[in-house]
């Protein structure tokens, strides 16, 4: 069974000692039948006055740190080893109720899925809806897999991946109009397109494992990654990564799921001091096979 180790270090630098407000840390992967956490550690410097763990509204593990001392550097180091057992590539059979689109959700499931079906962002001129509907067959029911696969690969092939250092995720219409964005932008764009077709979709934040044979085919390594989960009757939640064209959980290590990207920020907090005290941030992330560490060099992203 594949074992992976994720090393994630974030360091905040300040020009002079500052005080720190509460920080929320969402870096621990979600346990499940296809992903099991074998060991996990979180080191914070300076040491927080209090560190407690909670499950948020979506069941994600969140650490909450509070501090009582000032410092000019604040660092968070997460080291996790997981057993990763990706499912075989997703496929529907003709017996599945969602084989063709449109399909209906079960009356008992629909109330719980409604928040993931309802669009969250405006589309006043119907541009998102128009983009989504291009994946539907005009002469009859469309195989649902064709819609999901078409969107996943269509975004990867037609849009230009670019890193943005601005905080947050851009509006889906900005992603469509510029034809570019980050993995978080791509995920949100695909989610909103699917919701306009009445398909339940949610945001996933996590890590991307880049095997040696795909080192030049994936983008989004060296930082946290984002993709989409779609809920289908009888199939459940299925992963789709429009940044890399991945269908299923191969090479994807989920940490958090959410209705909106703002609910799945890996590390969020504040400091108490003047705005010019902030001197910068460094993020180092490495995902490697256990026993294969010497072959993978750390990748760094500086902001």
Tab-separated table of C-alpha atoms in Angstrom:
chain	number	residue	atom	x	y	z
A	1	UNK	CA	0.000	0.000	0.000
A	2	UNK	CA	1.567	3.356	-1.018
A	3	UNK	CA	2.866	5.419	1.892
A	4	UNK	CA	3.372	9.145	1.399
A	5	UNK	CA	4.910	11.771	3.664
A	6	UNK	CA	3.804	15.399	3.424
A	7	UNK	CA	6.097	18.080	4.844
A	8	UNK	CA	4.500	21.527	4.911
A	9	UNK	CA	6.267	24.512	6.465
A	10	UNK	CA	5.002	28.088	6.462
A	11	UNK	CA	7.071	30.922	7.927
A	12	UNK	CA	5.892	34.504	8.433
A	13	UNK	CA	8.559	37.211	8.780
A	14	UNK	CA	8.116	40.596	10.452
A	15	UNK	CA	10.459	43.577	10.583
A	16	UNK	CA	10.019	43.797	14.351
A	17	UNK	CA	8.361	41.723	17.078
A	18	UNK	CA	4.556	41.663	16.845
A	19	UNK	CA	1.750	40.013	18.768
A	20	UNK	CA	-0.337	37.297	17.169
A	21	UNK	CA	-4.058	36.750	17.049
A	22	UNK	CA	-5.792	33.405	16.739
A	23	UNK	CA	-4.576	31.173	13.878
A	24	UNK	CA	-6.600	28.359	12.297
A	25	UNK	CA	-4.579	25.543	10.741
A	26	UNK	CA	-6.182	23.114	8.297
A	27	UNK	CA	-3.355	20.797	7.204
A	28	UNK	CA	-4.279	17.328	8.522
A	29	UNK	CA	-5.589	15.007	5.775
A	30	UNK	CA	-9.094	13.574	6.050
A	31	UNK	CA	-9.150	9.907	7.045
A	32	UNK	CA	-11.289	7.561	4.960
A	33	UNK	CA	-11.355	4.187	3.241
A	34	UNK	CA	-8.907	5.436	0.592
A	35	UNK	CA	-6.690	7.575	2.846
A	36	UNK	CA	-5.464	6.773	6.347
A	37	UNK	CA	-3.295	9.006	8.522
A	38	UNK	CA	-0.536	6.926	10.119
A	39	UNK	CA	1.290	9.732	11.926
A	40	UNK	CA	0.867	13.464	12.254
A	41	UNK	CA	2.765	16.253	13.992
A	42	UNK	CA	2.368	20.026	14.102
A	43	UNK	CA	5.212	22.182	15.411
A	44	UNK	CA	4.626	25.913	15.968
A	45	UNK	CA	7.236	28.523	16.910
A	46	UNK	CA	6.861	30.460	19.094
A	47	UNK	CA	4.957	27.843	21.040
A	48	UNK	CA	1.292	28.810	21.324
A	49	UNK	CA	-0.288	29.480	24.676
A	50	UNK	CA	-3.024	27.038	23.694
A	51	UNK	CA	-3.554	24.598	20.826
A	52	UNK	CA	-6.862	22.824	20.441
A	53	UNK	CA	-8.394	20.689	17.695
A	54	UNK	CA	-11.959	20.805	16.417
A	55	UNK	CA	-14.025	19.375	13.579
A	56	UNK	CA	-15.619	22.128	11.516
A	57	UNK	CA	-19.086	22.044	9.942
A	58	UNK	CA	-17.810	19.791	7.129
A	59	UNK	CA	-15.940	17.400	9.430
A	60	UNK	CA	-12.485	18.778	8.587
A	61	UNK	CA	-9.800	18.682	11.292
A	62	UNK	CA	-8.840	22.220	12.311
A	63	UNK	CA	-6.171	23.220	14.837
A	64	UNK	CA	-6.698	26.562	16.587
A	65	UNK	CA	-3.654	28.251	18.087
A	66	UNK	CA	-3.599	31.257	20.433
A	67	UNK	CA	-0.434	33.084	21.502
A	68	UNK	CA	0.765	35.151	24.452
A	69	UNK	CA	4.200	36.309	23.301
A	70	UNK	CA	5.599	38.591	20.635
A	71	UNK	CA	8.112	37.558	17.965
A	72	UNK	CA	9.478	38.637	14.591
A	73	UNK	CA	8.992	35.152	13.076
A	74	UNK	CA	6.058	32.764	13.231
A	75	UNK	CA	6.408	29.268	11.775
A	76	UNK	CA	4.122	26.264	11.332
A	77	UNK	CA	5.589	22.863	10.399
A	78	UNK	CA	3.262	19.965	9.630
A	79	UNK	CA	4.606	16.464	8.971
A	80	UNK	CA	2.115	13.748	8.073
A	81	UNK	CA	2.510	10.193	6.812
A	82	UNK	CA	-0.512	8.652	5.087
A	83	UNK	CA	-1.475	5.349	3.553
A	84	UNK	CA	-2.967	6.263	0.187
A	85	UNK	CA	-5.173	3.748	-1.620
A	86	UNK	CA	-6.683	5.499	-4.642
A	87	UNK	CA	-9.796	3.976	-6.125
A	88	UNK	CA	-9.845	2.601	-9.646
A	89	UNK	CA	-10.702	5.275	-12.182
A	90	UNK	CA	-14.323	6.287	-11.868
A	91	UNK	CA	-16.848	4.939	-14.370
A	92	UNK	CA	-20.639	4.657	-14.433
A	93	UNK	CA	-22.575	1.694	-15.776
A	94	UNK	CA	-25.907	1.815	-17.556
A	95	UNK	CA	-27.562	0.598	-14.335
A	96	UNK	CA	-26.484	3.661	-12.374
A	97	UNK	CA	-29.276	6.225	-11.874
A	98	UNK	CA	-26.888	9.033	-12.866
A	99	UNK	CA	-25.627	7.354	-16.034
A	100	UNK	CA	-27.477	9.918	-18.153
A	101	UNK	CA	-27.957	13.617	-17.465
A	102	UNK	CA	-30.350	14.986	-16.377
A	103	UNK	CA	-30.832	12.749	-13.346
A	104	UNK	CA	-32.599	13.136	-10.005
A	105	UNK	CA	-31.164	13.023	-6.507
A	106	UNK	CA	-32.901	10.879	-3.926
A	107	UNK	CA	-35.508	12.730	-1.853
A	108	UNK	CA	-33.645	11.826	1.351
A	109	UNK	CA	-30.277	13.070	0.054
A	110	UNK	CA	-31.414	16.225	-1.688
A	111	UNK	CA	-31.835	18.389	1.462
A	112	UNK	CA	-28.242	17.621	2.461
A	113	UNK	CA	-26.942	18.313	-1.040
A	114	UNK	CA	-28.855	21.515	-1.696
A	115	UNK	CA	-26.058	23.776	-0.439
A	116	UNK	CA	-23.726	22.135	-2.985
A	117	UNK	CA	-26.244	22.485	-5.832
A	118	UNK	CA	-27.099	26.154	-5.290
A	119	UNK	CA	-24.761	28.558	-7.165
A	120	UNK	CA	-22.860	30.909	-4.852
A	121	UNK	CA	-21.632	33.482	-7.398
A	122	UNK	CA	-23.484	35.759	-9.788
A	123	UNK	CA	-23.833	35.093	-13.515
A	124	UNK	CA	-25.979	38.034	-14.696
A	125	UNK	CA	-25.496	37.422	-18.418
A	126	UNK	CA	-25.565	33.635	-18.298
A	127	UNK	CA	-21.927	33.209	-19.349
A	128	UNK	CA	-21.211	30.432	-16.843
A	129	UNK	CA	-24.428	28.633	-17.746
A	130	UNK	CA	-23.589	28.941	-21.427
A	131	UNK	CA	-20.123	27.498	-20.894
A	132	UNK	CA	-21.552	24.583	-18.882
A	133	UNK	CA	-24.254	23.764	-21.426
A	134	UNK	CA	-21.770	23.323	-24.251
A	135	UNK	CA	-20.993	19.905	-22.757
A	136	UNK	CA	-24.599	18.706	-23.225
A	137	UNK	CA	-25.697	16.750	-26.272
A	138	UNK	CA	-28.284	18.646	-28.276
A	139	UNK	CA	-30.147	15.597	-29.561
A	140	UNK	CA	-30.894	13.685	-26.355
A	141	UNK	CA	-29.719	12.724	-22.859
A	142	UNK	CA	-25.993	13.178	-22.279
A	143	UNK	CA	-23.877	10.537	-20.515
A	144	UNK	CA	-22.995	12.189	-17.207
A	145	UNK	CA	-19.412	10.984	-17.394
A	146	UNK	CA	-19.001	12.857	-20.679
A	147	UNK	CA	-20.014	16.118	-18.978
A	148	UNK	CA	-17.669	15.647	-16.023
A	149	UNK	CA	-14.746	14.416	-18.081
A	150	UNK	CA	-15.346	17.086	-20.724
A	151	UNK	CA	-15.245	19.881	-18.167
A	152	UNK	CA	-12.192	18.451	-16.382
A	153	UNK	CA	-10.116	18.115	-19.539
A	154	UNK	CA	-11.658	21.159	-21.212
A	155	UNK	CA	-10.455	23.501	-18.474
A	156	UNK	CA	-7.003	21.958	-18.502
A	157	UNK	CA	-6.649	22.260	-22.270
A	158	UNK	CA	-8.302	25.630	-22.909
A	159	UNK	CA	-7.233	27.648	-19.854
A	160	UNK	CA	-3.771	28.914	-18.919
A	161	UNK	CA	-2.491	28.016	-15.458
A	162	UNK	CA	-0.846	30.876	-13.610
A	163	UNK	CA	0.092	31.451	-10.008
A	164	UNK	CA	-1.422	34.461	-8.292
A	165	UNK	CA	0.007	35.876	-5.086
A	166	UNK	CA	-3.152	37.768	-4.198
A	167	UNK	CA	-5.174	36.308	-1.357
A	168	UNK	CA	-8.395	34.458	-2.054
A	169	UNK	CA	-9.953	33.010	-5.179
A	170	UNK	CA	-11.022	35.049	-8.162
A	171	UNK	CA	-14.646	35.237	-9.322
A	172	UNK	CA	-15.560	32.416	-11.748
A	173	UNK	CA	-16.453	34.997	-14.400
A	174	UNK	CA	-12.923	36.400	-14.162
A	175	UNK	CA	-11.536	32.912	-14.743
A	176	UNK	CA	-13.779	32.476	-17.776
A	177	UNK	CA	-13.092	35.892	-19.256
A	178	UNK	CA	-9.313	35.786	-18.785
A	179	UNK	CA	-9.024	32.082	-19.569
A	180	UNK	CA	-6.523	31.704	-16.755
A	181	UNK	CA	-6.183	31.101	-13.061
A	182	UNK	CA	-4.764	28.991	-10.263
A	183	UNK	CA	-5.904	25.523	-9.226
A	184	UNK	CA	-8.281	27.140	-6.709
A	185	UNK	CA	-9.720	29.347	-9.449
A	186	UNK	CA	-10.178	26.362	-11.769
A	187	UNK	CA	-11.894	24.338	-9.053
A	188	UNK	CA	-14.317	27.119	-8.151
A	189	UNK	CA	-15.074	27.771	-11.812
A	190	UNK	CA	-15.910	24.104	-12.472
A	191	UNK	CA	-17.998	23.903	-9.297
A	192	UNK	CA	-20.111	26.901	-10.279
A	193	UNK	CA	-20.557	25.556	-13.822
A	194	UNK	CA	-21.752	22.194	-12.472
A	195	UNK	CA	-24.130	23.833	-10.011
A	196	UNK	CA	-25.784	25.644	-12.905
A	197	UNK	CA	-26.595	22.217	-14.326
A	198	UNK	CA	-28.078	21.141	-10.991
A	199	UNK	CA	-25.143	18.847	-10.157
A	200	UNK	CA	-23.876	18.839	-6.567
A	201	UNK	CA	-20.225	19.894	-6.347
A	202	UNK	CA	-17.912	21.038	-3.575
A	203	UNK	CA	-14.395	22.412	-3.141
A	204	UNK	CA	-11.459	20.242	-2.038
A	205	UNK	CA	-8.152	21.493	-0.652
A	206	UNK	CA	-5.159	19.214	-0.246
A	207	UNK	CA	-1.868	18.146	-1.748
A	208	UNK	CA	-0.663	16.850	-5.094
A	209	UNK	CA	1.815	13.961	-5.241
A	210	UNK	CA	4.000	14.171	-8.332
A	211	UNK	CA	5.508	10.779	-9.222
A	212	UNK	CA	8.745	10.820	-11.167
A	213	UNK	CA	7.097	9.632	-14.386
A	214	UNK	CA	4.649	12.569	-14.320
A	215	UNK	CA	6.988	15.287	-13.042
A	216	UNK	CA	6.605	17.332	-16.209
A	217	UNK	CA	2.912	16.710	-16.765
A	218	UNK	CA	1.425	18.060	-13.526
A	219	UNK	CA	1.174	21.647	-12.337
A	220	UNK	CA	0.352	22.830	-8.847
A	221	UNK	CA	3.147	21.055	-6.983
A	222	UNK	CA	5.139	22.811	-4.294
A	223	UNK	CA	2.040	24.429	-2.804
A	224	UNK	CA	-1.359	23.360	-1.550
A	225	UNK	CA	-3.618	22.099	-4.312
A	226	UNK	CA	-7.352	22.319	-5.011
A	227	UNK	CA	-9.853	20.311	-7.019
A	228	UNK	CA	-13.543	19.339	-7.174
A	229	UNK	CA	-15.779	16.647	-5.695
A	230	UNK	CA	-19.041	15.798	-7.461
A	231	UNK	CA	-21.848	13.830	-5.827
A	232	UNK	CA	-23.666	11.271	-7.955
A	233	UNK	CA	-26.432	8.893	-6.853
A	234	UNK	CA	-25.003	5.430	-6.033
A	235	UNK	CA	-21.436	6.603	-6.821
A	236	UNK	CA	-21.060	9.126	-3.986
A	237	UNK	CA	-18.416	11.856	-3.976
A	238	UNK	CA	-15.999	11.567	-6.915
A	239	UNK	CA	-12.831	13.658	-7.389
A	240	UNK	CA	-12.066	15.713	-10.506
A	241	UNK	CA	-8.917	17.828	-10.878
A	242	UNK	CA	-9.339	20.275	-13.786
A	243	UNK	CA	-5.798	21.591	-13.338
A	244	UNK	CA	-4.180	18.257	-14.177
A	245	UNK	CA	-6.977	16.283	-15.808
A	246	UNK	CA	-7.126	13.740	-12.962
A	247	UNK	CA	-10.333	11.764	-12.428
A	248	UNK	CA	-10.465	9.884	-9.119
A	249	UNK	CA	-8.076	10.150	-6.177
A	250	UNK	CA	-4.851	9.130	-7.926
A	251	UNK	CA	-2.044	11.391	-6.650
A	252	UNK	CA	-4.523	13.599	-4.738
A	253	UNK	CA	-4.378	13.792	-0.923
A	254	UNK	CA	-7.475	15.552	0.392
A	255	UNK	CA	-7.258	17.687	3.507
A	256	UNK	CA	-10.529	19.615	3.572
A	257	UNK	CA	-13.859	19.817	1.765
A	258	UNK	CA	-16.105	22.877	1.740
A	259	UNK	CA	-19.005	24.574	0.012
A	260	UNK	CA	-16.788	27.568	-0.845
A	261	UNK	CA	-12.982	28.020	-1.041
A	262	UNK	CA	-13.096	30.608	1.747
A	263	UNK	CA	-14.039	27.790	4.137
A	264	UNK	CA	-10.957	25.699	3.301
A	265	UNK	CA	-8.017	28.070	3.787
A	266	UNK	CA	-5.023	25.957	4.904
A	267	UNK	CA	-3.639	28.569	7.307
A	268	UNK	CA	-5.408	31.700	8.424
A	269	UNK	CA	-4.645	34.205	11.174
A	270	UNK	CA	-3.681	37.748	12.044
A	271	UNK	CA	-0.972	39.715	13.780
A	272	UNK	CA	-1.319	42.808	15.942
A	273	UNK	CA	0.853	45.604	14.660
A	274	UNK	CA	1.295	48.138	11.888
A	275	UNK	CA	0.798	46.992	8.272
A	276	UNK	CA	4.420	47.731	7.364
A	277	UNK	CA	5.655	45.242	9.982
A	278	UNK	CA	4.897	42.308	7.682
A	279	UNK	CA	8.102	41.444	5.786
A	280	UNK	CA	7.050	38.353	3.835
A	281	UNK	CA	6.087	34.705	3.907
A	282	UNK	CA	7.726	31.473	2.783
A	283	UNK	CA	5.945	28.205	2.032
A	284	UNK	CA	7.829	24.938	1.564
A	285	UNK	CA	5.868	21.809	0.649
A	286	UNK	CA	7.207	18.374	-0.208
A	287	UNK	CA	5.156	15.228	-0.893
A	288	UNK	CA	7.238	12.073	-1.343
A	289	UNK	CA	6.952	8.302	-1.171
A	290	UNK	CA	8.239	6.915	2.097
A	291	UNK	CA	11.801	5.764	1.517
A	292	UNK	CA	12.157	7.932	-1.573
A	293	UNK	CA	13.083	11.197	0.156
A	294	UNK	CA	16.564	11.652	-1.377
A	295	UNK	CA	15.110	11.760	-4.892
A	296	UNK	CA	12.766	14.681	-4.213
A	297	UNK	CA	14.074	18.161	-3.507
A	298	UNK	CA	11.927	20.611	-1.543
A	299	UNK	CA	10.004	23.110	-3.584
A	300	UNK	CA	9.522	26.628	-2.279
A	301	UNK	CA	7.076	29.356	-2.962
A	302	UNK	CA	7.870	32.844	-1.714
A	303	UNK	CA	5.385	35.660	-1.297
